[in-house]
GROMACS .gro file of C-alpha atoms in nm:
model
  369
    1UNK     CA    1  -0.230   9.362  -2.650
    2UNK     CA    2   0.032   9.102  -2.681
    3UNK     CA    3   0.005   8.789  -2.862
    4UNK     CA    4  -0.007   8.505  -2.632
    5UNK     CA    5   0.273   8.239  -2.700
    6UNK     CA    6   0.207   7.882  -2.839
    7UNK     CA    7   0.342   7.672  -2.525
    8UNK     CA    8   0.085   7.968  -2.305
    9UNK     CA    9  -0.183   7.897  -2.544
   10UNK     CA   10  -0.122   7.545  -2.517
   11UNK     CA   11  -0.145   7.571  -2.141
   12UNK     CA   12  -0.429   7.730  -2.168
   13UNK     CA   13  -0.652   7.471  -2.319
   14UNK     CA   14  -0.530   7.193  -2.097
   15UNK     CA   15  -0.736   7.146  -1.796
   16UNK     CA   16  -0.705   7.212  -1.432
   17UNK     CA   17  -0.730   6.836  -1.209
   18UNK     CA   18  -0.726   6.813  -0.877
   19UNK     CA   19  -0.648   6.528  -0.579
   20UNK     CA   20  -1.001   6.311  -0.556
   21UNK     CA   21  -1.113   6.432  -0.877
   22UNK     CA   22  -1.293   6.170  -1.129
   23UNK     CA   23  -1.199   6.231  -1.492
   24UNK     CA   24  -1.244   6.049  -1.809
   25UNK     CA   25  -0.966   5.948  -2.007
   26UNK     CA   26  -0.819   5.744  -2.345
   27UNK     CA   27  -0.549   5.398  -2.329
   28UNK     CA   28  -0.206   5.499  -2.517
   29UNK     CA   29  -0.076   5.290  -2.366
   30UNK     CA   30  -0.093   4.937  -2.212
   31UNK     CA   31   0.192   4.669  -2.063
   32UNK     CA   32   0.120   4.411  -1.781
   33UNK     CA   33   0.173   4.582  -1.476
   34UNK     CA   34   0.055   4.924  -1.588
   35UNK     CA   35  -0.149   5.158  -1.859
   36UNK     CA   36  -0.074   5.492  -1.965
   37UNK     CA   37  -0.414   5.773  -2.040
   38UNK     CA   38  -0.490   6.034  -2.179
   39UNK     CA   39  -0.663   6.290  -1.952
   40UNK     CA   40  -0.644   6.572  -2.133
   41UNK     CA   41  -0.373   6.720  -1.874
   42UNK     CA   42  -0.041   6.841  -1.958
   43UNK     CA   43   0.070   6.553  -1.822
   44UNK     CA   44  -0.071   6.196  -1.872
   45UNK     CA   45  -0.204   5.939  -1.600
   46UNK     CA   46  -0.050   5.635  -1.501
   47UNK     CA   47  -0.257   5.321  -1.374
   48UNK     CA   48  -0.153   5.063  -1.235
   49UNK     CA   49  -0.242   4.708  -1.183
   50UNK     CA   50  -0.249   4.743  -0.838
   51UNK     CA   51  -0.509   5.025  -0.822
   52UNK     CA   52  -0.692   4.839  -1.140
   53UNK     CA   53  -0.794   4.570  -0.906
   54UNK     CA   54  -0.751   4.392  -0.577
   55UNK     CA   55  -0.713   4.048  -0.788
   56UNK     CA   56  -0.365   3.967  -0.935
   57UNK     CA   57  -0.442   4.044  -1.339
   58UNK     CA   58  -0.262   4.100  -1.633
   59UNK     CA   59  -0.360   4.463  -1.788
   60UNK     CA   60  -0.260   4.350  -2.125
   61UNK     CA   61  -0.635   4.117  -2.088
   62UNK     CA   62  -0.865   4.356  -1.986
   63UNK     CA   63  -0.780   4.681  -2.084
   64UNK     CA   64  -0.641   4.813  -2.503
   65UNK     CA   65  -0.547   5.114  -2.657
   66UNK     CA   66  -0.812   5.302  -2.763
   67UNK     CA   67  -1.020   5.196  -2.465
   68UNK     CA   68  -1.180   5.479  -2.280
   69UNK     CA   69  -1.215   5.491  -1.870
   70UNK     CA   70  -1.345   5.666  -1.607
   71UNK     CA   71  -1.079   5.683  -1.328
   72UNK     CA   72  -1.026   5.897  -1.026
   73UNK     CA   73  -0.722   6.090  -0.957
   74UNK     CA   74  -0.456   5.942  -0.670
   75UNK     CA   75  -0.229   6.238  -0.696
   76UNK     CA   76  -0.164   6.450  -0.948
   77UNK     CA   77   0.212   6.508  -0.925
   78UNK     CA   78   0.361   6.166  -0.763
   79UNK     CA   79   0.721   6.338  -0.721
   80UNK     CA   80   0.788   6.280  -1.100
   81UNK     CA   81   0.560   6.493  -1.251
   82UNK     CA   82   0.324   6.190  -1.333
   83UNK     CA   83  -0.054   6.174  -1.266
   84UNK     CA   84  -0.148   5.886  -1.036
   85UNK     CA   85  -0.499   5.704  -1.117
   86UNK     CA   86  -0.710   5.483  -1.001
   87UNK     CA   87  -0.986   5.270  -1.103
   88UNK     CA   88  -1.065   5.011  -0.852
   89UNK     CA   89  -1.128   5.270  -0.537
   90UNK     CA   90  -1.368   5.491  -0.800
   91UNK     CA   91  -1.579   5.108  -0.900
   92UNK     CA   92  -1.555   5.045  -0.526
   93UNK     CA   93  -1.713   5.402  -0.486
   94UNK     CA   94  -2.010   5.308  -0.688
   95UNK     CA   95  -2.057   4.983  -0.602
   96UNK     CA   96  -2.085   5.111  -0.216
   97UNK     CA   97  -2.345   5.316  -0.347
   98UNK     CA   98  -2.504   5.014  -0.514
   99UNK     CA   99  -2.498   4.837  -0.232
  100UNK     CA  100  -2.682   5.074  -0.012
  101UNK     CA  101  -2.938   5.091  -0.251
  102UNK     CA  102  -2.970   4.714  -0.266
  103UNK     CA  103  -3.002   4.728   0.070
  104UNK     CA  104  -3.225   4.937   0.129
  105UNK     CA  105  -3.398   4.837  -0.119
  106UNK     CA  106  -3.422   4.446  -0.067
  107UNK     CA  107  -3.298   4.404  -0.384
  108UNK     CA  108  -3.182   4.032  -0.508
  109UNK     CA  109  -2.774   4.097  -0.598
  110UNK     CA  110  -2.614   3.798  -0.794
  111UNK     CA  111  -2.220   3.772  -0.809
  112UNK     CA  112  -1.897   3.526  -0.834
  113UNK     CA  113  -1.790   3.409  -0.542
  114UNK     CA  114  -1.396   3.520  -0.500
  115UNK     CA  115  -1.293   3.353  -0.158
  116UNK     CA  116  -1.391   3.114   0.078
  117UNK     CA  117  -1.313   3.180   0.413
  118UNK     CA  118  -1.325   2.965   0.736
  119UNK     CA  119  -1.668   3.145   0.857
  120UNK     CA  120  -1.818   3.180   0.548
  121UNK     CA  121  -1.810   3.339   0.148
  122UNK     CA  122  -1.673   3.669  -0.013
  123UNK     CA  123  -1.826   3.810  -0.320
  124UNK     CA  124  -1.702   4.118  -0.493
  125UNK     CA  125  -2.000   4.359  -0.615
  126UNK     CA  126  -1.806   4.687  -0.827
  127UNK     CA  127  -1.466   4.605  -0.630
  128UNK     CA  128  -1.691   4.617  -0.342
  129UNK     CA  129  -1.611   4.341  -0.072
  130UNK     CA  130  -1.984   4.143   0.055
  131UNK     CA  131  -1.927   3.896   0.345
  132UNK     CA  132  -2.191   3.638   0.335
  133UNK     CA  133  -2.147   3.414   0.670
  134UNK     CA  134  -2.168   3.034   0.668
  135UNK     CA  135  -2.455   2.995   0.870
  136UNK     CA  136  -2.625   3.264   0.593
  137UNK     CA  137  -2.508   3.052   0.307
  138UNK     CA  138  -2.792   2.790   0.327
  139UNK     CA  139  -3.071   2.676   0.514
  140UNK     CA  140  -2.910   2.407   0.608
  141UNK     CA  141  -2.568   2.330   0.724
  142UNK     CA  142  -2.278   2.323   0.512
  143UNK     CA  143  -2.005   2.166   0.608
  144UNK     CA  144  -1.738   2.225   0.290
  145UNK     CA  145  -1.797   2.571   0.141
  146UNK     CA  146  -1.504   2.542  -0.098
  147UNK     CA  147  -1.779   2.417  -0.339
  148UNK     CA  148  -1.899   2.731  -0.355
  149UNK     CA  149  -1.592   2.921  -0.499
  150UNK     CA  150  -1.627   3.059  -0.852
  151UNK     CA  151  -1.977   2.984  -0.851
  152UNK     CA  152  -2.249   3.267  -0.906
  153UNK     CA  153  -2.441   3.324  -0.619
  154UNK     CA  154  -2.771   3.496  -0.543
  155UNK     CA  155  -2.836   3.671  -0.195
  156UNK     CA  156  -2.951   4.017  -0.010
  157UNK     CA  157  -2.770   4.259   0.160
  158UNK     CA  158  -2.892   4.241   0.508
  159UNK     CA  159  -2.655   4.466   0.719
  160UNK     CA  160  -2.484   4.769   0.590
  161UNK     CA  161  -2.232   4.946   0.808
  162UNK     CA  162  -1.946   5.001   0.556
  163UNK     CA  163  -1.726   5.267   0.810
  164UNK     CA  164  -1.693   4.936   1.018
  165UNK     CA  165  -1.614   4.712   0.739
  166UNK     CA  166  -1.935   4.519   0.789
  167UNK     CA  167  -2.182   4.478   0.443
  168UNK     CA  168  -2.318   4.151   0.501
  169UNK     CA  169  -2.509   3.927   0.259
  170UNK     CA  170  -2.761   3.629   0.319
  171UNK     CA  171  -2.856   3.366   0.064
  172UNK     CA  172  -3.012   3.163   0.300
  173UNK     CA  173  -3.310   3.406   0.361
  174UNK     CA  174  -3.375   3.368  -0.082
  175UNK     CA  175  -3.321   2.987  -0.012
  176UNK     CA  176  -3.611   2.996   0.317
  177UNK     CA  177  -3.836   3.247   0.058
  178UNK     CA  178  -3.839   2.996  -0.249
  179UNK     CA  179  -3.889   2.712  -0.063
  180UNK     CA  180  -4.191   2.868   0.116
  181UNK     CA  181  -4.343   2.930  -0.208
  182UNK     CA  182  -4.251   2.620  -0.357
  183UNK     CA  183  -4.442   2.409  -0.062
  184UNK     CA  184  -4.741   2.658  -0.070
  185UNK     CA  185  -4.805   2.561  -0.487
  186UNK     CA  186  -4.726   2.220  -0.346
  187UNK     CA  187  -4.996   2.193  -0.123
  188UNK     CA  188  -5.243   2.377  -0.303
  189UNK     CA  189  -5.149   2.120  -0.608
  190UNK     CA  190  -5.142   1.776  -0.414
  191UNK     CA  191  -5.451   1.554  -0.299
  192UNK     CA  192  -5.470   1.246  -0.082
  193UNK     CA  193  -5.488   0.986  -0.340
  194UNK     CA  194  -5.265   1.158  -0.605
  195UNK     CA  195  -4.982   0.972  -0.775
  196UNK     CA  196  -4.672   1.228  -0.795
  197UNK     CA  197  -4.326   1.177  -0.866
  198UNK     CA  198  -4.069   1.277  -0.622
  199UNK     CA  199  -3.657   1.195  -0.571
  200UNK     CA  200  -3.536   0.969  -0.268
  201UNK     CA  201  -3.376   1.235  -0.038
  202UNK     CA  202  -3.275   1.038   0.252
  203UNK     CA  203  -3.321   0.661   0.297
  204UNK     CA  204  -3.336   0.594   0.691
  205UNK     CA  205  -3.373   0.258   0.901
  206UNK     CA  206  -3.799   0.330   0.944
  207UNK     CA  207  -3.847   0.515   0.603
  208UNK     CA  208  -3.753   0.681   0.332
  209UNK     CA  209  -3.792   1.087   0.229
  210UNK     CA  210  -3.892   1.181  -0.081
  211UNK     CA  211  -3.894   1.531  -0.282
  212UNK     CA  212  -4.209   1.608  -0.372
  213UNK     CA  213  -4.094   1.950  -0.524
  214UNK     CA  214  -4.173   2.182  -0.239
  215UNK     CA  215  -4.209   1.969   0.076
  216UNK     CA  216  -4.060   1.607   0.154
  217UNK     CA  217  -4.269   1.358   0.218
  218UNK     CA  218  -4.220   1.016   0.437
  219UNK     CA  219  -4.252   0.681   0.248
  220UNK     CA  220  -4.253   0.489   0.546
  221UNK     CA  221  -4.096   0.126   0.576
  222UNK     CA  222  -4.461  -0.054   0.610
  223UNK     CA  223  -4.590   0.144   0.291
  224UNK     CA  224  -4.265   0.067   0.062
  225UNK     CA  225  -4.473  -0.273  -0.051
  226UNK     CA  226  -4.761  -0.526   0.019
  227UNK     CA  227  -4.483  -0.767   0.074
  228UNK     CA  228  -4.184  -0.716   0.371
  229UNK     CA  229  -3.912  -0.468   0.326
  230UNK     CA  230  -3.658  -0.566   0.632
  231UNK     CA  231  -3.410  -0.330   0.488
  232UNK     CA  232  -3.514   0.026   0.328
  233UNK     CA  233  -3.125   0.087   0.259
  234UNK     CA  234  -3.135  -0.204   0.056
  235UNK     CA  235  -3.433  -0.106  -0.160
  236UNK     CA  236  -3.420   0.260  -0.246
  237UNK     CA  237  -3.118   0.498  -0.320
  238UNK     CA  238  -3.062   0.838  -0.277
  239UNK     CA  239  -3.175   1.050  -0.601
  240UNK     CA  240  -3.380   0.773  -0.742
  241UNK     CA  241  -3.733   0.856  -0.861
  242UNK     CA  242  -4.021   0.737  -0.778
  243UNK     CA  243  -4.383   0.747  -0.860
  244UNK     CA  244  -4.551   0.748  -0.519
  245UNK     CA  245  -4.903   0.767  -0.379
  246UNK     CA  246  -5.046   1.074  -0.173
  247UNK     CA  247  -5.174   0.873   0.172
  248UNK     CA  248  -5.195   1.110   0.403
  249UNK     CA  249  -5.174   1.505   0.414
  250UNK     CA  250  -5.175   1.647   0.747
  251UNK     CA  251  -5.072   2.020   0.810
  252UNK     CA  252  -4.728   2.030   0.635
  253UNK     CA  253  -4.650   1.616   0.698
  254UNK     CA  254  -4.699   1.386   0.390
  255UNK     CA  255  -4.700   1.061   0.439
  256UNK     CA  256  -4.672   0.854   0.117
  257UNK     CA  257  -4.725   0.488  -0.007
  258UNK     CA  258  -4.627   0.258  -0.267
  259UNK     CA  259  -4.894   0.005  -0.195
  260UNK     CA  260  -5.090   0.101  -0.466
  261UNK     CA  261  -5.450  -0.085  -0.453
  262UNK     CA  262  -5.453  -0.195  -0.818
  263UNK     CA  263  -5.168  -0.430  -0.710
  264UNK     CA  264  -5.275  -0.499  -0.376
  265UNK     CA  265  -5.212  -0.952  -0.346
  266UNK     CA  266  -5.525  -0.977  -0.142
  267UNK     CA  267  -5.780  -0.903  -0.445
  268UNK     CA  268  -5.745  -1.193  -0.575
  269UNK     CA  269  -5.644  -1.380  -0.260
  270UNK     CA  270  -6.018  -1.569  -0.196
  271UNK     CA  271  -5.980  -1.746  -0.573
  272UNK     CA  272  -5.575  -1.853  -0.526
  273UNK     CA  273  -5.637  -1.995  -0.137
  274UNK     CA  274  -5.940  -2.082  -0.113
  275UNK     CA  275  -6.051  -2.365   0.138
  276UNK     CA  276  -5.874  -2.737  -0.014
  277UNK     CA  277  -5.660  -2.527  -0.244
  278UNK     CA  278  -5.294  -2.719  -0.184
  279UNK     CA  279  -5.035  -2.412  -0.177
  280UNK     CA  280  -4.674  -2.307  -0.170
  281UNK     CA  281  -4.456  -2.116   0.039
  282UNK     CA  282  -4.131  -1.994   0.241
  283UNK     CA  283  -4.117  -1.943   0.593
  284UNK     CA  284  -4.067  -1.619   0.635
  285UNK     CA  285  -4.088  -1.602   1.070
  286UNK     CA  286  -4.137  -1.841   1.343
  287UNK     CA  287  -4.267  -1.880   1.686
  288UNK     CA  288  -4.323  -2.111   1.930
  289UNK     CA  289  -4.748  -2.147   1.870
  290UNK     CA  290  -4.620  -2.234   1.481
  291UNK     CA  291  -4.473  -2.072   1.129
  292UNK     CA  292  -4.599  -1.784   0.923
  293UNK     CA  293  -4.519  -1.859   0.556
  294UNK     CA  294  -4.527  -1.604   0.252
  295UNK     CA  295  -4.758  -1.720  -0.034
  296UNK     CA  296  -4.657  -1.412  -0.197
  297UNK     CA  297  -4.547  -1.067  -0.116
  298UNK     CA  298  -4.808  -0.918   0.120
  299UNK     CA  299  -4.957  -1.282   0.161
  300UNK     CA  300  -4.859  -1.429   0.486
  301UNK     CA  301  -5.036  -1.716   0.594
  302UNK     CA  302  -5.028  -1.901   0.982
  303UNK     CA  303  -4.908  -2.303   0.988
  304UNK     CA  304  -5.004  -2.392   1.354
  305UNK     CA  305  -4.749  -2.608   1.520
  306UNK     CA  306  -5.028  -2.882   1.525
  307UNK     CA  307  -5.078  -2.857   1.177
  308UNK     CA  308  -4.729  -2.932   1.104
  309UNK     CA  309  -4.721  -3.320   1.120
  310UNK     CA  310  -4.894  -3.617   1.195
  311UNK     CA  311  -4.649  -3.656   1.467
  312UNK     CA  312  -4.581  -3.452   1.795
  313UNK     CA  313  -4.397  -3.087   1.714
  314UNK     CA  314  -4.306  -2.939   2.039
  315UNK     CA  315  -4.198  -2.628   1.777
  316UNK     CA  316  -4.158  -2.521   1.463
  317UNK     CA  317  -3.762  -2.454   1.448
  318UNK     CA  318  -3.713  -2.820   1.498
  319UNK     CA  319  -3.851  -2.943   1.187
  320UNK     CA  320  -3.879  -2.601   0.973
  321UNK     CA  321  -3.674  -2.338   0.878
  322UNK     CA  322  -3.649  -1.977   0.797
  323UNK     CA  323  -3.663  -1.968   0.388
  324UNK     CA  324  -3.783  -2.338   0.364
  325UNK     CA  325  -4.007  -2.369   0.109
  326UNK     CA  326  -4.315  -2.562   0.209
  327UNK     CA  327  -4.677  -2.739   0.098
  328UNK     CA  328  -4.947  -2.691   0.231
  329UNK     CA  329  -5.324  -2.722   0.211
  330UNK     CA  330  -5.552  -2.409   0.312
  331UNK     CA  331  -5.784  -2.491   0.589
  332UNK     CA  332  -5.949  -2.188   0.641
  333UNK     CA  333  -5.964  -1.823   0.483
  334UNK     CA  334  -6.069  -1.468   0.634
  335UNK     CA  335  -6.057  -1.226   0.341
  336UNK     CA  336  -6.189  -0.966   0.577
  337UNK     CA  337  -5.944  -0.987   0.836
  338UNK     CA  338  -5.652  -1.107   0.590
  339UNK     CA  339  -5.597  -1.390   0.801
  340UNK     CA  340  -5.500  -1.761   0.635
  341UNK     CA  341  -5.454  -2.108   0.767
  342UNK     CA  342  -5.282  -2.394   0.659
  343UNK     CA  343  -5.186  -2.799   0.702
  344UNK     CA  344  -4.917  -2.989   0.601
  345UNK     CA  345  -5.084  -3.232   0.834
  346UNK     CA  346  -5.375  -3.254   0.628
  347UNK     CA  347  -5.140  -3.365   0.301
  348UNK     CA  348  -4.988  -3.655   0.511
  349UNK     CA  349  -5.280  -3.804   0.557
  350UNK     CA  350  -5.595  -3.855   0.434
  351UNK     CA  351  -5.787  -3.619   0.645
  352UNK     CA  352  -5.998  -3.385   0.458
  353UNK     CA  353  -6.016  -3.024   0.550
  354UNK     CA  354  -6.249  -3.075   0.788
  355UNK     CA  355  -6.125  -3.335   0.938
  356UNK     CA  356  -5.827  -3.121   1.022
  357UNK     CA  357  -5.857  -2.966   1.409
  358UNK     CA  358  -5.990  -2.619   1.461
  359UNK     CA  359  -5.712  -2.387   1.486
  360UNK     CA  360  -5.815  -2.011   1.650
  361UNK     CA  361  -5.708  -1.751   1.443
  362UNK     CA  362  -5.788  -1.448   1.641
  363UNK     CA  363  -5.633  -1.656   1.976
  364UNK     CA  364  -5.322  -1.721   1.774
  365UNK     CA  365  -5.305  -1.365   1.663
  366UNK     CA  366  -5.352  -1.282   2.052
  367UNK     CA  367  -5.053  -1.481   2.131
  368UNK     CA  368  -4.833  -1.325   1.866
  369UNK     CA  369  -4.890  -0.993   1.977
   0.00000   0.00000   0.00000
């Protein structure tokens, strides 16, 4: 038997590769546009940056001598003798795989966001394209997506068809999910009468909404104080917190207050304008029957136009006007209905309260409304 030569010998123990093959190799090698392995073939493997990744990188960054990779062969003699690899179609391989098992699965996938398109957001799982469309970005509409490049991004694959190029993800079905949840420990949490703190959301012409942390509630304008808010856009801005009260909870509405009863004016109200007491006040509205003047936020009292002077007032705008501050005497007080009447009459004079005519409350109320 003859002895076998060194360079058959050394063919021998070199292994056989073929096209589509996935081998396992060692960096010799590395410059910017291309790396150089060791496959344990008689020739060694060339990658390039090009079948590295589909993003524009520098090899020099991400790959070093001494590194070892799992690659798939291209071709194993390009023309030159020289073993073409790649890497990015063998990731893009597996991460197909992963993906169908995310899919079917349900499973939650989290990944950069690598280009925003005009109908939506690209994410790359394992070189593995994911096309999440706009309207599956969020619950709600979003009308600049470029926010959303580079940032890490949570969703589920809900269609997987990759022969027609469609794997498509959805991040607004997680959004819909935790919000669900989020209102559910909400309303199992809150009570009418609670005091929570919540975030100004929107601020509106009627109202304002306000996070609660789960649902939004509506702070509307007649509840934002005892006194008058003409202007909610004036008073509250968007992300401000406040610490609201729990008025009303029906089904998934909340409607909230900030009139909180502690602070409510008219406690005290029978002891500050009581009958004779001589007052102070602006005139906050006018018609022609006479002037309501605000003793103090959420304290509006009635000055009759026949209680305005000694002398004939046809109506109030020709002798008063809106922010004028006037004195008066109280002539009568409903604590019940929250209902006050005064006289500057009565300090021009000296009539007592009595001696003051009768003025109707409820018929004056009748002819405001």
């Amino acid at each position: 038997m003859s002895e076998l030569s060194f360079e058959q010998m050394l063919e021998g123990s070199l292994k056989t590769i073929r096209n589509g093959e996935v081998v396992e190799g060692t960096v010799i090698d590395v410059k910017e546009d291309e790396a150089i392995l060791n496959i344990g073939y008689k020739s060694d493997g060339i990658l390039t940056k090009n079948e590295y990744s589909n993003s524009p990188i520098d090899l020099t960054t991400v790959i070093h001598v001494g590194d070892t990779m799992e690659v798939k062969v291209l071709k194993v003699n390009d023309g030159e003798g020289q073993v073409l690899l790649t890497y990015k179609r063998l990731a893009a391989e597996k991460g197909s795989k992963r993906l169908k098992e995310a899919f079917e699965n349900e499973e939650v996938l989290t990944a950069p966001v690598t280009q925003v398109l005009d109908g939506g957001l690209s994410v790359v799982v394992d070189e593995s394209r994911v096309f999440i469309p706009a309207s599956l970005v969020s619950d709600t509409y979003e009308k600049n997506l470029a926010k959303y490049e580079g940032q890490e991004i949570s969703f589920v694959i809900t269609e997987f068809n990759p022969r027609r190029g469609r794997i498509i993800g959805n991040r607004k079905q997680l959004i819909v999910a935790e919000k669900a949840e989020k209102q559910k420990e909400l309303f199992e949490r809150i009570h009418v009468g609670d005091v929570v703190e919540g975030v100004v959301k929107n601020v509106t012409d009627f109202g304002a909404f306000v996070d609660l942390g789960g649902a939004d509630g509506l702070l509307h304008i007649s509840e934002m104080s005892w006194g008058r808010v003409e202007n909610p856009k004036k008073v509250f801005k968007v992300g401000e917190k406040l610490n609201v009260l729990i008025k009303d909870i029906r089904d998934t509405k909340i409607a909230l207050s900030l009139k909180f009863e502690d602070q409510n004016p008219w406690l005290y109200a029978a002891d500050k304008y009581a009958v004779g007491n001589v007052v102070t006040g602006k005139v906050a509205r006018m018609t022609d029957f006479g002037a309501f003047v605000e003793l103090e936020p959420g304290v509006d009292a009635l000055l009759h136009v026949s209680q305005i002077s000694r002398e004939h007032v046809e109506k109030p705008s020709d002798v008063l006007s809106i922010g004028q501050e006037i004195e008066a005497k109280v002539v009568d007080f409903n604590g019940e209905d929250k209902k006050i009447s005064l006289s500057m009459k009565a300090l021009q004079s000296n009539e007592t309260a009595g001696d003051v005519a009768d003025v109707d409350i409820d018929a004056v109320a009748a002819e405001e409304e």
